[in-house]
Amino acid sequence: MSGLAHRRPHEPHRRHGSEPFPRRGPDPKDVEALLSEHPEEEDFEEIDDFDDALEAWDARWEALMWAPERTVGAVVIHHLGCALRQWLIISGPERGRIWSDDRVDAQDLTPLLDGDGQPVTFGRWYRDWLEQAKRGAPSAGTAVDRTSGRTPAS
């Protein structure tokens, strides 16, 4: 499934707290069907034909998986890198819970669960984040020198 990693890392986010967050995304059968149609370069004699097919497929993929309506009622609270995110749900039945966004890896948004399989609330997520910060682990916003592994303060 090459090529999915570049999908929409900075798409605009709608933040309408008055609209409930949609717990369900696209129909899994639609996702599976579209994934099965993903063009592969070796199936094309001309690279331009492959590029055209991939561009057309990308447009369909984005419309299905990256529709702005998918994240209504949620705000990004953590970027994990490589377009992976965690969202705080601010409206609807999931309000106050954290959801993981793995759409870049062809997965829909899913509730973030703890070790016991329980949904993670913002309070729990924030306490865990503070504990990591106290232990000295670099937070998502901390720059780390890739060569030495040190933060600017160390």
PDB file of C-alpha atoms in Angstrom:
ATOM      1  CA  MET A   1       0.000   0.000   0.000  1.00  0.00           C
ATOM      2  CA  SER A   2       2.699   2.431  -0.958  1.00  0.00           C
ATOM      3  CA  GLY A   3       1.840   6.070  -1.305  1.00  0.00           C
ATOM      4  CA  LEU A   4      -0.689   6.462   1.512  1.00  0.00           C
ATOM      5  CA  ALA A   5       1.713   8.229   3.879  1.00  0.00           C
ATOM      6  CA  HIS A   6       1.451  11.553   2.074  1.00  0.00           C
ATOM      7  CA  ARG A   7      -2.291  11.979   2.511  1.00  0.00           C
ATOM      8  CA  ARG A   8      -3.456  15.309   3.826  1.00  0.00           C
ATOM      9  CA  PRO A   9      -1.106  15.968   6.762  1.00  0.00           C
ATOM     10  CA  HIS A  10      -2.330  19.544   7.137  1.00  0.00           C
ATOM     11  CA  GLU A  11      -5.960  19.480   6.083  1.00  0.00           C
ATOM     12  CA  PRO A  12      -8.111  22.300   7.463  1.00  0.00           C
ATOM     13  CA  HIS A  13      -9.951  21.329  10.615  1.00  0.00           C
ATOM     14  CA  ARG A  14     -13.518  22.330  11.275  1.00  0.00           C
ATOM     15  CA  ARG A  15     -14.075  23.128  14.911  1.00  0.00           C
ATOM     16  CA  HIS A  16     -17.819  23.371  15.327  1.00  0.00           C
ATOM     17  CA  GLY A  17     -18.507  22.551  18.943  1.00  0.00           C
ATOM     18  CA  SER A  18     -22.220  22.903  18.307  1.00  0.00           C
ATOM     19  CA  GLU A  19     -22.211  19.994  15.872  1.00  0.00           C
ATOM     20  CA  PRO A  20     -21.762  16.530  17.398  1.00  0.00           C
ATOM     21  CA  PHE A  21     -18.675  14.531  16.539  1.00  0.00           C
ATOM     22  CA  PRO A  22     -19.626  11.675  14.185  1.00  0.00           C
ATOM     23  CA  ARG A  23     -18.745   8.414  15.914  1.00  0.00           C
ATOM     24  CA  ARG A  24     -18.965   6.511  12.688  1.00  0.00           C
ATOM     25  CA  GLY A  25     -16.880   7.279   9.670  1.00  0.00           C
ATOM     26  CA  PRO A  26     -17.177   5.865   6.187  1.00  0.00           C
ATOM     27  CA  ASP A  27     -18.682   2.446   5.700  1.00  0.00           C
ATOM     28  CA  PRO A  28     -15.850  -0.109   6.143  1.00  0.00           C
ATOM     29  CA  LYS A  29     -17.055  -1.900   3.008  1.00  0.00           C
ATOM     30  CA  ASP A  30     -16.575   1.302   1.003  1.00  0.00           C
ATOM     31  CA  VAL A  31     -13.080   1.742   2.460  1.00  0.00           C
ATOM     32  CA  GLU A  32     -12.156  -1.865   1.697  1.00  0.00           C
ATOM     33  CA  ALA A  33     -13.520  -1.626  -1.840  1.00  0.00           C
ATOM     34  CA  LEU A  34     -11.582   1.554  -2.561  1.00  0.00           C
ATOM     35  CA  LEU A  35      -8.370   0.151  -1.052  1.00  0.00           C
ATOM     36  CA  SER A  36      -8.703  -2.876  -3.323  1.00  0.00           C
ATOM     37  CA  GLU A  37      -8.704  -0.501  -6.302  1.00  0.00           C
ATOM     38  CA  HIS A  38      -5.478   1.276  -5.285  1.00  0.00           C
ATOM     39  CA  PRO A  39      -3.324   1.522  -8.424  1.00  0.00           C
ATOM     40  CA  GLU A  40       0.075  -0.152  -8.321  1.00  0.00           C
ATOM     41  CA  GLU A  41       2.894   1.110 -10.502  1.00  0.00           C
ATOM     42  CA  GLU A  42       3.809  -2.327 -11.833  1.00  0.00           C
ATOM     43  CA  ASP A  43       0.330  -2.587 -13.395  1.00  0.00           C
ATOM     44  CA  PHE A  44       1.075   0.275 -15.810  1.00  0.00           C
ATOM     45  CA  GLU A  45       3.372   0.386 -18.806  1.00  0.00           C
ATOM     46  CA  GLU A  46       3.657   4.186 -18.752  1.00  0.00           C
ATOM     47  CA  ILE A  47       4.475   6.146 -15.607  1.00  0.00           C
ATOM     48  CA  ASP A  48       2.186   8.967 -16.733  1.00  0.00           C
ATOM     49  CA  ASP A  49      -0.739   6.542 -16.870  1.00  0.00           C
ATOM     50  CA  PHE A  50       0.078   5.356 -13.355  1.00  0.00           C
ATOM     51  CA  ASP A  51       0.332   8.956 -12.113  1.00  0.00           C
ATOM     52  CA  ASP A  52      -3.065   9.778 -13.621  1.00  0.00           C
ATOM     53  CA  ALA A  53      -4.655   6.695 -12.087  1.00  0.00           C
ATOM     54  CA  LEU A  54      -3.114   7.410  -8.688  1.00  0.00           C
ATOM     55  CA  GLU A  55      -4.260  11.029  -8.790  1.00  0.00           C
ATOM     56  CA  ALA A  56      -7.821   9.965  -9.584  1.00  0.00           C
ATOM     57  CA  TRP A  57      -7.731   7.342  -6.818  1.00  0.00           C
ATOM     58  CA  ASP A  58      -6.308   9.886  -4.358  1.00  0.00           C
ATOM     59  CA  ALA A  59      -9.223  12.234  -5.042  1.00  0.00           C
ATOM     60  CA  ARG A  60     -11.699   9.446  -4.259  1.00  0.00           C
ATOM     61  CA  TRP A  61      -9.717   8.451  -1.138  1.00  0.00           C
ATOM     62  CA  GLU A  62      -9.611  12.000   0.179  1.00  0.00           C
ATOM     63  CA  ALA A  63     -13.337  12.470  -0.371  1.00  0.00           C
ATOM     64  CA  LEU A  64     -14.029   9.266   1.563  1.00  0.00           C
ATOM     65  CA  MET A  65     -11.517   9.420   4.420  1.00  0.00           C
ATOM     66  CA  TRP A  66     -10.589  13.096   4.801  1.00  0.00           C
ATOM     67  CA  ALA A  67     -13.988  14.760   4.490  1.00  0.00           C
ATOM     68  CA  PRO A  68     -14.067  17.759   6.860  1.00  0.00           C
ATOM     69  CA  GLU A  69     -17.338  16.459   8.309  1.00  0.00           C
ATOM     70  CA  ARG A  70     -15.384  13.551   9.815  1.00  0.00           C
ATOM     71  CA  THR A  71     -13.781  15.755  12.464  1.00  0.00           C
ATOM     72  CA  VAL A  72     -16.598  18.171  13.251  1.00  0.00           C
ATOM     73  CA  GLY A  73     -16.856  18.524  17.018  1.00  0.00           C
ATOM     74  CA  ALA A  74     -13.186  17.676  17.626  1.00  0.00           C
ATOM     75  CA  VAL A  75      -9.847  19.464  17.924  1.00  0.00           C
ATOM     76  CA  VAL A  76      -6.358  18.092  17.468  1.00  0.00           C
ATOM     77  CA  ILE A  77      -4.495  18.033  20.771  1.00  0.00           C
ATOM     78  CA  HIS A  78      -1.442  15.990  19.834  1.00  0.00           C
ATOM     79  CA  HIS A  79       0.522  15.416  16.657  1.00  0.00           C
ATOM     80  CA  LEU A  80       2.395  12.121  16.865  1.00  0.00           C
ATOM     81  CA  GLY A  81       4.298  12.704  13.631  1.00  0.00           C
ATOM     82  CA  CYS A  82       3.762  11.332  10.130  1.00  0.00           C
ATOM     83  CA  ALA A  83       0.220  12.788  10.075  1.00  0.00           C
ATOM     84  CA  LEU A  84      -0.874  10.649  13.041  1.00  0.00           C
ATOM     85  CA  ARG A  85      -2.933  12.629  15.552  1.00  0.00           C
ATOM     86  CA  GLN A  86      -4.997  12.478  18.685  1.00  0.00           C
ATOM     87  CA  TRP A  87      -8.257  14.410  18.815  1.00  0.00           C
ATOM     88  CA  LEU A  88     -10.198  15.740  21.801  1.00  0.00           C
ATOM     89  CA  ILE A  89     -13.893  15.357  21.168  1.00  0.00           C
ATOM     90  CA  ILE A  90     -15.698  18.519  22.261  1.00  0.00           C
ATOM     91  CA  SER A  91     -19.309  17.767  21.346  1.00  0.00           C
ATOM     92  CA  GLY A  92     -21.715  14.878  21.105  1.00  0.00           C
ATOM     93  CA  PRO A  93     -21.818  11.595  23.053  1.00  0.00           C
ATOM     94  CA  GLU A  94     -18.013  11.185  22.920  1.00  0.00           C
ATOM     95  CA  ARG A  95     -17.377  14.627  24.447  1.00  0.00           C
ATOM     96  CA  GLY A  96     -14.314  14.666  26.699  1.00  0.00           C
ATOM     97  CA  ARG A  97     -12.776  11.525  25.195  1.00  0.00           C
ATOM     98  CA  ILE A  98      -9.691  11.159  23.037  1.00  0.00           C
ATOM     99  CA  TRP A  99      -9.749   9.557  19.602  1.00  0.00           C
ATOM    100  CA  SER A 100      -6.764   8.325  17.576  1.00  0.00           C
ATOM    101  CA  ASP A 101      -6.439   9.352  13.956  1.00  0.00           C
ATOM    102  CA  ASP A 102      -4.680   6.729  11.844  1.00  0.00           C
ATOM    103  CA  ARG A 103      -6.303   7.701   8.550  1.00  0.00           C
ATOM    104  CA  VAL A 104      -2.874   8.188   7.011  1.00  0.00           C
ATOM    105  CA  ASP A 105      -2.411   4.429   7.485  1.00  0.00           C
ATOM    106  CA  ALA A 106      -5.791   3.616   5.891  1.00  0.00           C
ATOM    107  CA  GLN A 107      -7.580   3.284   9.248  1.00  0.00           C
ATOM    108  CA  ASP A 108     -10.489   5.394  10.426  1.00  0.00           C
ATOM    109  CA  LEU A 109     -10.544   7.405  13.622  1.00  0.00           C
ATOM    110  CA  THR A 110     -10.990   5.189  16.669  1.00  0.00           C
ATOM    111  CA  PRO A 111     -11.436   5.806  20.388  1.00  0.00           C
ATOM    112  CA  LEU A 112      -8.131   5.817  22.285  1.00  0.00           C
ATOM    113  CA  LEU A 113      -8.355   3.008  24.842  1.00  0.00           C
ATOM    114  CA  ASP A 114      -6.365   2.400  28.003  1.00  0.00           C
ATOM    115  CA  GLY A 115      -4.763  -0.917  28.987  1.00  0.00           C
ATOM    116  CA  ASP A 116      -8.121  -2.175  30.289  1.00  0.00           C
ATOM    117  CA  GLY A 117      -9.904  -1.348  27.045  1.00  0.00           C
ATOM    118  CA  GLN A 118     -11.649   1.706  28.517  1.00  0.00           C
ATOM    119  CA  PRO A 119     -11.944   4.977  26.575  1.00  0.00           C
ATOM    120  CA  VAL A 120      -9.341   7.544  27.581  1.00  0.00           C
ATOM    121  CA  THR A 121     -10.792  10.819  28.840  1.00  0.00           C
ATOM    122  CA  PHE A 122      -9.061  14.149  28.432  1.00  0.00           C
ATOM    123  CA  GLY A 123      -8.321  14.256  32.168  1.00  0.00           C
ATOM    124  CA  ARG A 124      -6.606  10.862  32.020  1.00  0.00           C
ATOM    125  CA  TRP A 125      -4.739  11.777  28.839  1.00  0.00           C
ATOM    126  CA  TYR A 126      -3.541  15.050  30.355  1.00  0.00           C
ATOM    127  CA  ARG A 127      -2.384  13.427  33.616  1.00  0.00           C
ATOM    128  CA  ASP A 128      -0.418  10.852  31.607  1.00  0.00           C
ATOM    129  CA  TRP A 129       1.095  13.633  29.510  1.00  0.00           C
ATOM    130  CA  LEU A 130       2.151  15.514  32.662  1.00  0.00           C
ATOM    131  CA  GLU A 131       3.729  12.358  34.110  1.00  0.00           C
ATOM    132  CA  GLN A 132       5.782  11.897  30.953  1.00  0.00           C
ATOM    133  CA  ALA A 133       6.871  15.526  31.141  1.00  0.00           C
ATOM    134  CA  LYS A 134       7.923  15.104  34.788  1.00  0.00           C
ATOM    135  CA  ARG A 135      10.029  12.082  33.854  1.00  0.00           C
ATOM    136  CA  GLY A 136      11.813  14.284  31.348  1.00  0.00           C
ATOM    137  CA  ALA A 137      10.466  12.710  28.202  1.00  0.00           C
ATOM    138  CA  PRO A 138      10.364  15.317  25.429  1.00  0.00           C
ATOM    139  CA  SER A 139       6.816  16.410  24.726  1.00  0.00           C
ATOM    140  CA  ALA A 140       5.404  16.635  21.223  1.00  0.00           C
ATOM    141  CA  GLY A 141       6.304  20.330  21.112  1.00  0.00           C
ATOM    142  CA  THR A 142       9.899  19.913  22.286  1.00  0.00           C
ATOM    143  CA  ALA A 143      12.653  20.072  19.703  1.00  0.00           C
ATOM    144  CA  VAL A 144      15.096  17.182  19.873  1.00  0.00           C
ATOM    145  CA  ASP A 145      18.477  17.157  18.158  1.00  0.00           C
ATOM    146  CA  ARG A 146      18.354  14.061  15.952  1.00  0.00           C
ATOM    147  CA  THR A 147      22.103  13.535  16.253  1.00  0.00           C
ATOM    148  CA  SER A 148      22.549  13.720  20.018  1.00  0.00           C
ATOM    149  CA  GLY A 149      18.979  13.022  21.118  1.00  0.00           C
ATOM    150  CA  ARG A 150      19.154  16.013  23.460  1.00  0.00           C
ATOM    151  CA  THR A 151      16.590  18.729  23.960  1.00  0.00           C
ATOM    152  CA  PRO A 152      17.758  22.360  23.801  1.00  0.00           C
ATOM    153  CA  ALA A 153      17.697  22.569  27.627  1.00  0.00           C
ATOM    154  CA  SER A 154      19.998  19.556  28.133  1.00  0.00           C
TER     155      SER A 154
END
